[in-house]
Short mmCIF file of N, CA and C in Angstrom, two decimals:
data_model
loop_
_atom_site.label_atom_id
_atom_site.label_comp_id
_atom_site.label_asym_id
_atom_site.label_seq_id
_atom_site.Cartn_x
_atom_site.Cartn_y
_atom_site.Cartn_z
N UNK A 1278 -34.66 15.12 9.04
CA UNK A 1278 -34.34 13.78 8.57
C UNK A 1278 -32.95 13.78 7.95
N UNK A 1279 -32.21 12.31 8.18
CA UNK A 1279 -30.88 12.35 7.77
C UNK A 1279 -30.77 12.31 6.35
N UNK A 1280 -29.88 12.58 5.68
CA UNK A 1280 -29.99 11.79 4.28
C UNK A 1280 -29.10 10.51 4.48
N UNK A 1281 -29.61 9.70 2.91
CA UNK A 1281 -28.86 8.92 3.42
C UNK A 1281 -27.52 8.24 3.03
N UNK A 1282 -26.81 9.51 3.01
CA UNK A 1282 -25.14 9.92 2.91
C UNK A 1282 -24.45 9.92 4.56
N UNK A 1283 -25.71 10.69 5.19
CA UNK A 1283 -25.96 11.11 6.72
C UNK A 1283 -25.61 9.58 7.50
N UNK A 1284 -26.71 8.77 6.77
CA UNK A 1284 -26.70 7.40 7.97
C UNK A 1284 -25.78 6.59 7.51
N UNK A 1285 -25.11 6.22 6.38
CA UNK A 1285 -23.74 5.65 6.00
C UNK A 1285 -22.84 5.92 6.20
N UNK A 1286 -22.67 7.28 6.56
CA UNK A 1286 -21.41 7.88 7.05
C UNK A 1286 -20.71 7.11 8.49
N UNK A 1287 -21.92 6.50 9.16
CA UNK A 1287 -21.29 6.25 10.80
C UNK A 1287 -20.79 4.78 10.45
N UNK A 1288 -19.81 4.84 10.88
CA UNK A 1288 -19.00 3.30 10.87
C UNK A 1288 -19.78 2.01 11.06
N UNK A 1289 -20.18 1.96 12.44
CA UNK A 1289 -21.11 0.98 13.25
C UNK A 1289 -22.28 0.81 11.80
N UNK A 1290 -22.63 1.46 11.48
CA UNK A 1290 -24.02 1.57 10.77
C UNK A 1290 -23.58 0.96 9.48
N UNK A 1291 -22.33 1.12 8.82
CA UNK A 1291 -21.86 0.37 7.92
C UNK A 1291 -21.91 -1.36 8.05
N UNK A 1292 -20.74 -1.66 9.41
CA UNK A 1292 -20.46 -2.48 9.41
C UNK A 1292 -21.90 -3.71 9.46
N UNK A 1293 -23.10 -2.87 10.28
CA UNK A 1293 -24.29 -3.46 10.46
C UNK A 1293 -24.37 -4.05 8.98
N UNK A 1294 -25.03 -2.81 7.76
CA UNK A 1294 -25.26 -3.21 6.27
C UNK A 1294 -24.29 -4.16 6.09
N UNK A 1295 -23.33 -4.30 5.86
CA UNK A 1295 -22.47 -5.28 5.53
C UNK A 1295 -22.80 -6.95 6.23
N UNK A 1296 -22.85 -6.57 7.08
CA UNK A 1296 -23.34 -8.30 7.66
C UNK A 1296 -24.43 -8.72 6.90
N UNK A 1297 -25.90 -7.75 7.10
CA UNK A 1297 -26.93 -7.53 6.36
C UNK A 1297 -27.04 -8.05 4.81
N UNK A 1298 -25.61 -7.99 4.31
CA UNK A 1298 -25.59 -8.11 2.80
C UNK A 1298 -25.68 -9.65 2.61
N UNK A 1299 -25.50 -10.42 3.07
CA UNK A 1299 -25.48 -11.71 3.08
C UNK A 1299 -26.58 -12.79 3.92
N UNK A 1300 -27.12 -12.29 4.91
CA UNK A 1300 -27.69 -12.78 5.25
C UNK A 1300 -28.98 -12.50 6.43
N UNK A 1301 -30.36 -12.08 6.69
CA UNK A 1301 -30.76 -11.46 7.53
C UNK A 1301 -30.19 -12.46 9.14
N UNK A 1302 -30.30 -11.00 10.36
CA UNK A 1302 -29.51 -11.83 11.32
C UNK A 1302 -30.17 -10.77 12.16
N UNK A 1303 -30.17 -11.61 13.73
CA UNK A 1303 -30.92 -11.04 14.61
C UNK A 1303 -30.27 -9.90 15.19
N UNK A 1304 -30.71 -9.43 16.27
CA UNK A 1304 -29.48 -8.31 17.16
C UNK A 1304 -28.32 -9.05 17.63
N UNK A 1305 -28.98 -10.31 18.73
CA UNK A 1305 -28.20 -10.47 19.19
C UNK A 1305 -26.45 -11.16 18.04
N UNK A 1306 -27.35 -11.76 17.13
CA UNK A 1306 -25.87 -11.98 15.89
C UNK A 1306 -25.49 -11.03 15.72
N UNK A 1307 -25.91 -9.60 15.26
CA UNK A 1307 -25.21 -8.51 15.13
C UNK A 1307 -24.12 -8.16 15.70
N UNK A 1308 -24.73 -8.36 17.30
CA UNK A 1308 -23.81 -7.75 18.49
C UNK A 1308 -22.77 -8.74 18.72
N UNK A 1309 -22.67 -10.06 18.44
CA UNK A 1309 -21.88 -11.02 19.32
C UNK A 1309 -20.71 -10.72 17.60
N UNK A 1310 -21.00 -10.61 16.18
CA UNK A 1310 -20.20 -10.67 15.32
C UNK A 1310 -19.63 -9.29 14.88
N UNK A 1311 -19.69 -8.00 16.03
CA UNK A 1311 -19.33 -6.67 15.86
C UNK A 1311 -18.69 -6.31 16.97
N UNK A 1312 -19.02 -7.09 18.33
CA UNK A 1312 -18.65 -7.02 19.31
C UNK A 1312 -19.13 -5.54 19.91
N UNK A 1313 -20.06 -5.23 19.32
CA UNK A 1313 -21.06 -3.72 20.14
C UNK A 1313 -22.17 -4.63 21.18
N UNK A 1314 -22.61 -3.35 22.26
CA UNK A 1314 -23.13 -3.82 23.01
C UNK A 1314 -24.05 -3.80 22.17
N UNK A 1315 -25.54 -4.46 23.18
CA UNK A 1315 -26.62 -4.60 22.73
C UNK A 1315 -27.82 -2.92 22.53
N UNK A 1316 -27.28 -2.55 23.15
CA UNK A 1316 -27.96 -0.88 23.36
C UNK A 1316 -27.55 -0.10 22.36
N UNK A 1317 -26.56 -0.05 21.26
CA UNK A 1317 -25.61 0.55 20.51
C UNK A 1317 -26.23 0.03 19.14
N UNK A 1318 -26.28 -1.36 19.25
CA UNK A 1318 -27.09 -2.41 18.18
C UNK A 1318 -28.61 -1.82 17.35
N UNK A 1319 -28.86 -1.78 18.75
CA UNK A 1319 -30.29 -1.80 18.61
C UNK A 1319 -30.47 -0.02 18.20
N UNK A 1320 -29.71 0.68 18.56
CA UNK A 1320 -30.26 1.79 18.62
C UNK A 1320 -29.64 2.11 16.72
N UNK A 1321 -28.54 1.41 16.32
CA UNK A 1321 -28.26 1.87 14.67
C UNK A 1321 -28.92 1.06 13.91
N UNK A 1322 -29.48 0.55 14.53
CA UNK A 1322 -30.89 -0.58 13.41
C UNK A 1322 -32.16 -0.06 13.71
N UNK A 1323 -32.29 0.98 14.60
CA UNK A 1323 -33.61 1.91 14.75
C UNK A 1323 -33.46 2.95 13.28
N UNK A 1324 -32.32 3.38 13.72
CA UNK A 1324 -32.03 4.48 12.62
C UNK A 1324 -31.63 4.21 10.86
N UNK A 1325 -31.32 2.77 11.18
CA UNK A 1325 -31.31 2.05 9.62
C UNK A 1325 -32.65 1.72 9.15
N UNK A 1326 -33.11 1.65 10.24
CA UNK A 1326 -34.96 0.97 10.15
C UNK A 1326 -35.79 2.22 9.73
N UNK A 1327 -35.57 3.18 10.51
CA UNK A 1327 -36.28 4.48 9.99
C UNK A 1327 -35.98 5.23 8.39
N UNK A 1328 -34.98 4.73 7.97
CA UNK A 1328 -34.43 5.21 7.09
C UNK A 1328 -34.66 4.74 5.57
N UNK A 1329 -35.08 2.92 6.07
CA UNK A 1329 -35.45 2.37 5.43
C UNK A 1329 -34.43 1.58 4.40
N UNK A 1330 -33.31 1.75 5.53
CA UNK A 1330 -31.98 0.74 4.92
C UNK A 1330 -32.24 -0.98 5.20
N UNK A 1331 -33.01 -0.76 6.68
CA UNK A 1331 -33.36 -2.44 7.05
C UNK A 1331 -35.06 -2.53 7.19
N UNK A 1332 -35.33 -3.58 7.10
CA UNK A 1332 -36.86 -3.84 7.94
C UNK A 1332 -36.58 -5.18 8.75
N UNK A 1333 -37.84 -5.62 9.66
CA UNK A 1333 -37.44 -6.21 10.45
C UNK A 1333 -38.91 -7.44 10.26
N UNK A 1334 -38.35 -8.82 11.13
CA UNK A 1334 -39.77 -8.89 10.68
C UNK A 1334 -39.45 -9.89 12.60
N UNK A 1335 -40.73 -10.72 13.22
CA UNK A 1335 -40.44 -11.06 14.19
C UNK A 1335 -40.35 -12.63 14.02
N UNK A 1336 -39.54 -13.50 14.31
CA UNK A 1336 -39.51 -15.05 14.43
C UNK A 1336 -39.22 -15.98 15.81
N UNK A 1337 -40.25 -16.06 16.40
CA UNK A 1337 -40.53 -16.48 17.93
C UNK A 1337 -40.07 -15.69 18.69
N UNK A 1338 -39.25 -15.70 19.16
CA UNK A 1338 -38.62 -14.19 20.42
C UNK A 1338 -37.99 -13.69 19.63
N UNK A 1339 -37.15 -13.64 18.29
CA UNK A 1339 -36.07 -12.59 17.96
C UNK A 1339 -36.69 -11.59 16.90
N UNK A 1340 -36.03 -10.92 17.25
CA UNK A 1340 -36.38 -10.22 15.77
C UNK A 1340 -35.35 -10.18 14.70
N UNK A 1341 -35.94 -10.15 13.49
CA UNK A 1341 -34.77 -10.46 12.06
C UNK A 1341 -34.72 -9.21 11.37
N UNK A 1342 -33.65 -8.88 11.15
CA UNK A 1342 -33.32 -7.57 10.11
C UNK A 1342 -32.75 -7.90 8.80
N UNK A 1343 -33.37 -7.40 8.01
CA UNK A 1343 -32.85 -7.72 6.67
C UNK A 1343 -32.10 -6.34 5.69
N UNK A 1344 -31.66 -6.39 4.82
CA UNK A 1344 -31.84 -5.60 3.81
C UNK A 1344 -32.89 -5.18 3.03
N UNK A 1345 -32.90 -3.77 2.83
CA UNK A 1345 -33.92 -3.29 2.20
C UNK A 1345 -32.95 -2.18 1.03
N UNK A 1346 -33.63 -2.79 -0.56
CA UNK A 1346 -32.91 -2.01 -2.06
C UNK A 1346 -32.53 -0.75 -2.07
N UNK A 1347 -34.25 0.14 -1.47
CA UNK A 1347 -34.35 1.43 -1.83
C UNK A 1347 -33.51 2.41 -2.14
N UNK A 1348 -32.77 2.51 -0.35
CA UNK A 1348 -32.38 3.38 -0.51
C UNK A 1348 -30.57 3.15 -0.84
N UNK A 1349 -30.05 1.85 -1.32
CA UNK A 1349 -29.11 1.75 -1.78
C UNK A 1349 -29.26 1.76 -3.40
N UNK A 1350 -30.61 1.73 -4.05
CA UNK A 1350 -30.21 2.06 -5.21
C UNK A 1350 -30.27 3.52 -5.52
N UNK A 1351 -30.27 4.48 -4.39
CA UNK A 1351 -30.25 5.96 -4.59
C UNK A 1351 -29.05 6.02 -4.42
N UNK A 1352 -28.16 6.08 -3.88
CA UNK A 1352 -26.72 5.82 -3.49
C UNK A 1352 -26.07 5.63 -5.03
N UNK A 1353 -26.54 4.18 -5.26
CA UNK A 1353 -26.06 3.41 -6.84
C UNK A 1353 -26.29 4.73 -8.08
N UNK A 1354 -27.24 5.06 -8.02
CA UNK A 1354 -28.00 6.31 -8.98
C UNK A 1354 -26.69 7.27 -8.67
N UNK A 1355 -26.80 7.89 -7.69
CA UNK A 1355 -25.33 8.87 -6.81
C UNK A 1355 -24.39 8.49 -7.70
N UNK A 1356 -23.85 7.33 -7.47
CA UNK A 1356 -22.60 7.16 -7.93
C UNK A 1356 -22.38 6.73 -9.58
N UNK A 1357 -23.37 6.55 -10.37
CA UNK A 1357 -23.43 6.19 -11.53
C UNK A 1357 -22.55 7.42 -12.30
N UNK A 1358 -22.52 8.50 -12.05
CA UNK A 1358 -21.83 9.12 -13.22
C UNK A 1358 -20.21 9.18 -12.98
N UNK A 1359 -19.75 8.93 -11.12
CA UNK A 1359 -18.11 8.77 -11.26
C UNK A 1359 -17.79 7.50 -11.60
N UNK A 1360 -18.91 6.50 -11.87
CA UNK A 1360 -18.27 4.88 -11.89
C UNK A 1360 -17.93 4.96 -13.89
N UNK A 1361 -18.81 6.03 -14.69
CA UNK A 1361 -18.44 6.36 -15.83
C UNK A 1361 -17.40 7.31 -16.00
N UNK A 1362 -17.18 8.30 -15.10
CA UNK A 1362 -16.21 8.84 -15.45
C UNK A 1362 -15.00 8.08 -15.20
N UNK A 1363 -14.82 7.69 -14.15
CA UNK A 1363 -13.24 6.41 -14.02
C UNK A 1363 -13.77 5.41 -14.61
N UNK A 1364 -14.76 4.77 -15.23
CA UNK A 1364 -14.62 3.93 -16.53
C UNK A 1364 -13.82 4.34 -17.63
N UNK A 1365 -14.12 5.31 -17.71
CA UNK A 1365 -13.17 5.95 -19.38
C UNK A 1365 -11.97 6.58 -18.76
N UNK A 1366 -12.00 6.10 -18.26
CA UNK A 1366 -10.42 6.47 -18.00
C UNK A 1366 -9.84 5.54 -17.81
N UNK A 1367 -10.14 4.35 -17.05
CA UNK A 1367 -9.38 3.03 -16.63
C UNK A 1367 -9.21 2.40 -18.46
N UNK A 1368 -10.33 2.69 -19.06
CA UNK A 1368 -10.65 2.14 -20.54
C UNK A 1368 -9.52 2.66 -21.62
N UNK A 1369 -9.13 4.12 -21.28
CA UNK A 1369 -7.91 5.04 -21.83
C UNK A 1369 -6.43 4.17 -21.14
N UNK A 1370 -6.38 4.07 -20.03
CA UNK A 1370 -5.04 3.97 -19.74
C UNK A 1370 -5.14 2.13 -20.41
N UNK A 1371 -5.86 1.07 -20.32
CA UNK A 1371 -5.83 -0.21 -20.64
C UNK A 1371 -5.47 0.25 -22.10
N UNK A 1372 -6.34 1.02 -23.02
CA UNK A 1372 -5.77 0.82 -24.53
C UNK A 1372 -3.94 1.33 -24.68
N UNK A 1373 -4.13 2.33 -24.24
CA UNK A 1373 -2.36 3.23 -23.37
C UNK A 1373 -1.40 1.44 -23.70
N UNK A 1374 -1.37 1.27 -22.59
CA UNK A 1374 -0.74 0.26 -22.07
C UNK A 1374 -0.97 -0.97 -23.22
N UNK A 1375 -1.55 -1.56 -23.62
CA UNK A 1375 -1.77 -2.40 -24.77
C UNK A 1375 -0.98 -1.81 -25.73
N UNK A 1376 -1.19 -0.29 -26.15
CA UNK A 1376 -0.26 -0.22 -27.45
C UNK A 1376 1.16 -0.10 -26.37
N UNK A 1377 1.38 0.19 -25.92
CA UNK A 1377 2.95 0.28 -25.10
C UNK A 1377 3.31 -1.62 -25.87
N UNK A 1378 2.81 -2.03 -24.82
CA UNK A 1378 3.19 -3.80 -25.06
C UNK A 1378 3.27 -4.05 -26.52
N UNK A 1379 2.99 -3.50 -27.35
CA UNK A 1379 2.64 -3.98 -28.85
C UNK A 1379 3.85 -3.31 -29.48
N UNK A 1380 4.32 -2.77 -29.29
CA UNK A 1380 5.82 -1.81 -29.99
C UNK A 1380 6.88 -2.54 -29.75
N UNK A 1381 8.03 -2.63 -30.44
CA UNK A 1381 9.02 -3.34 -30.05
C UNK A 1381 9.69 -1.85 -29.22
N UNK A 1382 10.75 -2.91 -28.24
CA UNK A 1382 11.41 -1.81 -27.30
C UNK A 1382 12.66 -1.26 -27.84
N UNK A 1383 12.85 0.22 -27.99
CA UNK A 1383 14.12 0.57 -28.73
C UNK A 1383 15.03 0.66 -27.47
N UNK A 1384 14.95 0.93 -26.09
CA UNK A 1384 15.86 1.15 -25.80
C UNK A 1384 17.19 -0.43 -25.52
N UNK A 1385 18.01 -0.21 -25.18
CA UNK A 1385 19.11 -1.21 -25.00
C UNK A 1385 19.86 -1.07 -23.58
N UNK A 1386 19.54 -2.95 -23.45
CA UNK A 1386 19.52 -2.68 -22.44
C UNK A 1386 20.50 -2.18 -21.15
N UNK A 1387 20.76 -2.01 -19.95
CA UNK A 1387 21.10 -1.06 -18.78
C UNK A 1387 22.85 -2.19 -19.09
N UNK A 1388 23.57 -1.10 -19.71
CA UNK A 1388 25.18 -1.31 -19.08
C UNK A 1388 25.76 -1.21 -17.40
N UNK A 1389 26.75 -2.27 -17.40
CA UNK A 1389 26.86 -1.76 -16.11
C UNK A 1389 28.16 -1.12 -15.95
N UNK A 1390 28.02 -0.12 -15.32
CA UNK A 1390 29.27 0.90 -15.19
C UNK A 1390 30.17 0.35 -14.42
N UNK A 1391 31.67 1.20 -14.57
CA UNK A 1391 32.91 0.99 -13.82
C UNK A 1391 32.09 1.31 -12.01
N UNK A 1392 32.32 0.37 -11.32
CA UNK A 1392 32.54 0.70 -10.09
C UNK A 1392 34.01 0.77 -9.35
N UNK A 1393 33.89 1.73 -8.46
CA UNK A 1393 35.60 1.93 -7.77
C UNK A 1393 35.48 1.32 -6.63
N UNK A 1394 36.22 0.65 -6.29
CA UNK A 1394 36.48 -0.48 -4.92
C UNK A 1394 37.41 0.18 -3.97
N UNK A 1395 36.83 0.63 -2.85
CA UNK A 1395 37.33 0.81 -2.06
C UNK A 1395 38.95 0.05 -1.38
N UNK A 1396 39.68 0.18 -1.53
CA UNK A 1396 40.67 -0.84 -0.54
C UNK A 1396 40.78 -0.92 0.61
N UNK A 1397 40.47 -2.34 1.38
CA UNK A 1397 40.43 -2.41 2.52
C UNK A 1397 41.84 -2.96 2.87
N UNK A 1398 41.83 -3.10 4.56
CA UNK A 1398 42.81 -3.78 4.89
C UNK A 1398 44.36 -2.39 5.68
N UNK A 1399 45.19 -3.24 5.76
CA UNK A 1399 46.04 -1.79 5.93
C UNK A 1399 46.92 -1.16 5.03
N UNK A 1400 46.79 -1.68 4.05
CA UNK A 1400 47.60 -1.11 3.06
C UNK A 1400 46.94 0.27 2.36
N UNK A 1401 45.72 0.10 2.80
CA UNK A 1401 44.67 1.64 2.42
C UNK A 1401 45.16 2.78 2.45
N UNK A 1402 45.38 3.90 1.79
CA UNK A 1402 45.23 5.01 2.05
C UNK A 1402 44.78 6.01 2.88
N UNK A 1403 44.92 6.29 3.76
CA UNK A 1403 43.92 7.16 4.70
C UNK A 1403 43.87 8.64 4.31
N UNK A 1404 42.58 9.21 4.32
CA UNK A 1404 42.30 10.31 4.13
C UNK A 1404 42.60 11.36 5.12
N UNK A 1405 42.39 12.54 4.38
CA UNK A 1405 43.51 13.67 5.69
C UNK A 1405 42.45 13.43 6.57
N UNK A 1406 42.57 13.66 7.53
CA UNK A 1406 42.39 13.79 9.08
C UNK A 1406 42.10 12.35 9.92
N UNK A 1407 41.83 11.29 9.05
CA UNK A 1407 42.07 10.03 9.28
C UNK A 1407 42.66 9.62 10.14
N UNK A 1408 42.25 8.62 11.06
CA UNK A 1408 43.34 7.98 12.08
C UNK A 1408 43.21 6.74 11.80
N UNK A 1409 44.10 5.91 12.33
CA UNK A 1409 43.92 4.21 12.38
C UNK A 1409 42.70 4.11 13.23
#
């Protein structure tokens, strides 16, 4: 059995959940708003179905796939301790930056230096090996 790091990993199988997130939708919506065939469809909503990412239920000829919590709140669980660790850190650099803004600025500001102007025209100088 895959885990299910395993069945999120495949692109197609993403993009499926994602439609999924908003609204249950048949194959054939799947396929016409992913532009996969119908054989490709059906076969990553077997494996979302087994997995227990979708269930399905039947409404006159189609069948409907929905979202199913489970196994995205194992995922959510997964990721709970890096969404705290880059919390305190995003939380460090925001206070950072707040005291930055709160100091008056010592430096002064950017002089602008001598620039040297080339001379154009023919009265120029030419450099050794220079030709007209």
């Amino acid at each position: 059995m895959e885990s299910v790091f395993e069945i999120i990993a495949e692109p197609n199988r993403r993009a499926i959940l994602s439609l999924l997130v908003s609204s249950q939708q048949s194959v054939g919506e799947i396929e016409r708003q992913l532009r996969m065939p119908q054989p490709a469809v059906s076969k990553h909503l077997r494996v979302l179905r087994e997995a227990g990412f979708v269930e399905s239920r039947v409404d006159a000829q189609r069948r409907l796939y929905r979202l199913t919590p489970e196994p995205l709140q194992e995922i959510d669980a997964w990721l709970a301790p890096f969404r705290r660790f880059w919390s305190a850190h995003v939380d460090a650099l925001e206070r950072h930056l707040d005291r930055m803004a709160q100091q008056p600025s010592t430096k002064s500001p950017p002089t602008k230096g001598k620039t040297t102007k080339k001379r154009r025209g023919p009265n120029r100088e030419r450099r050794k090996g220079e030709t007209k």
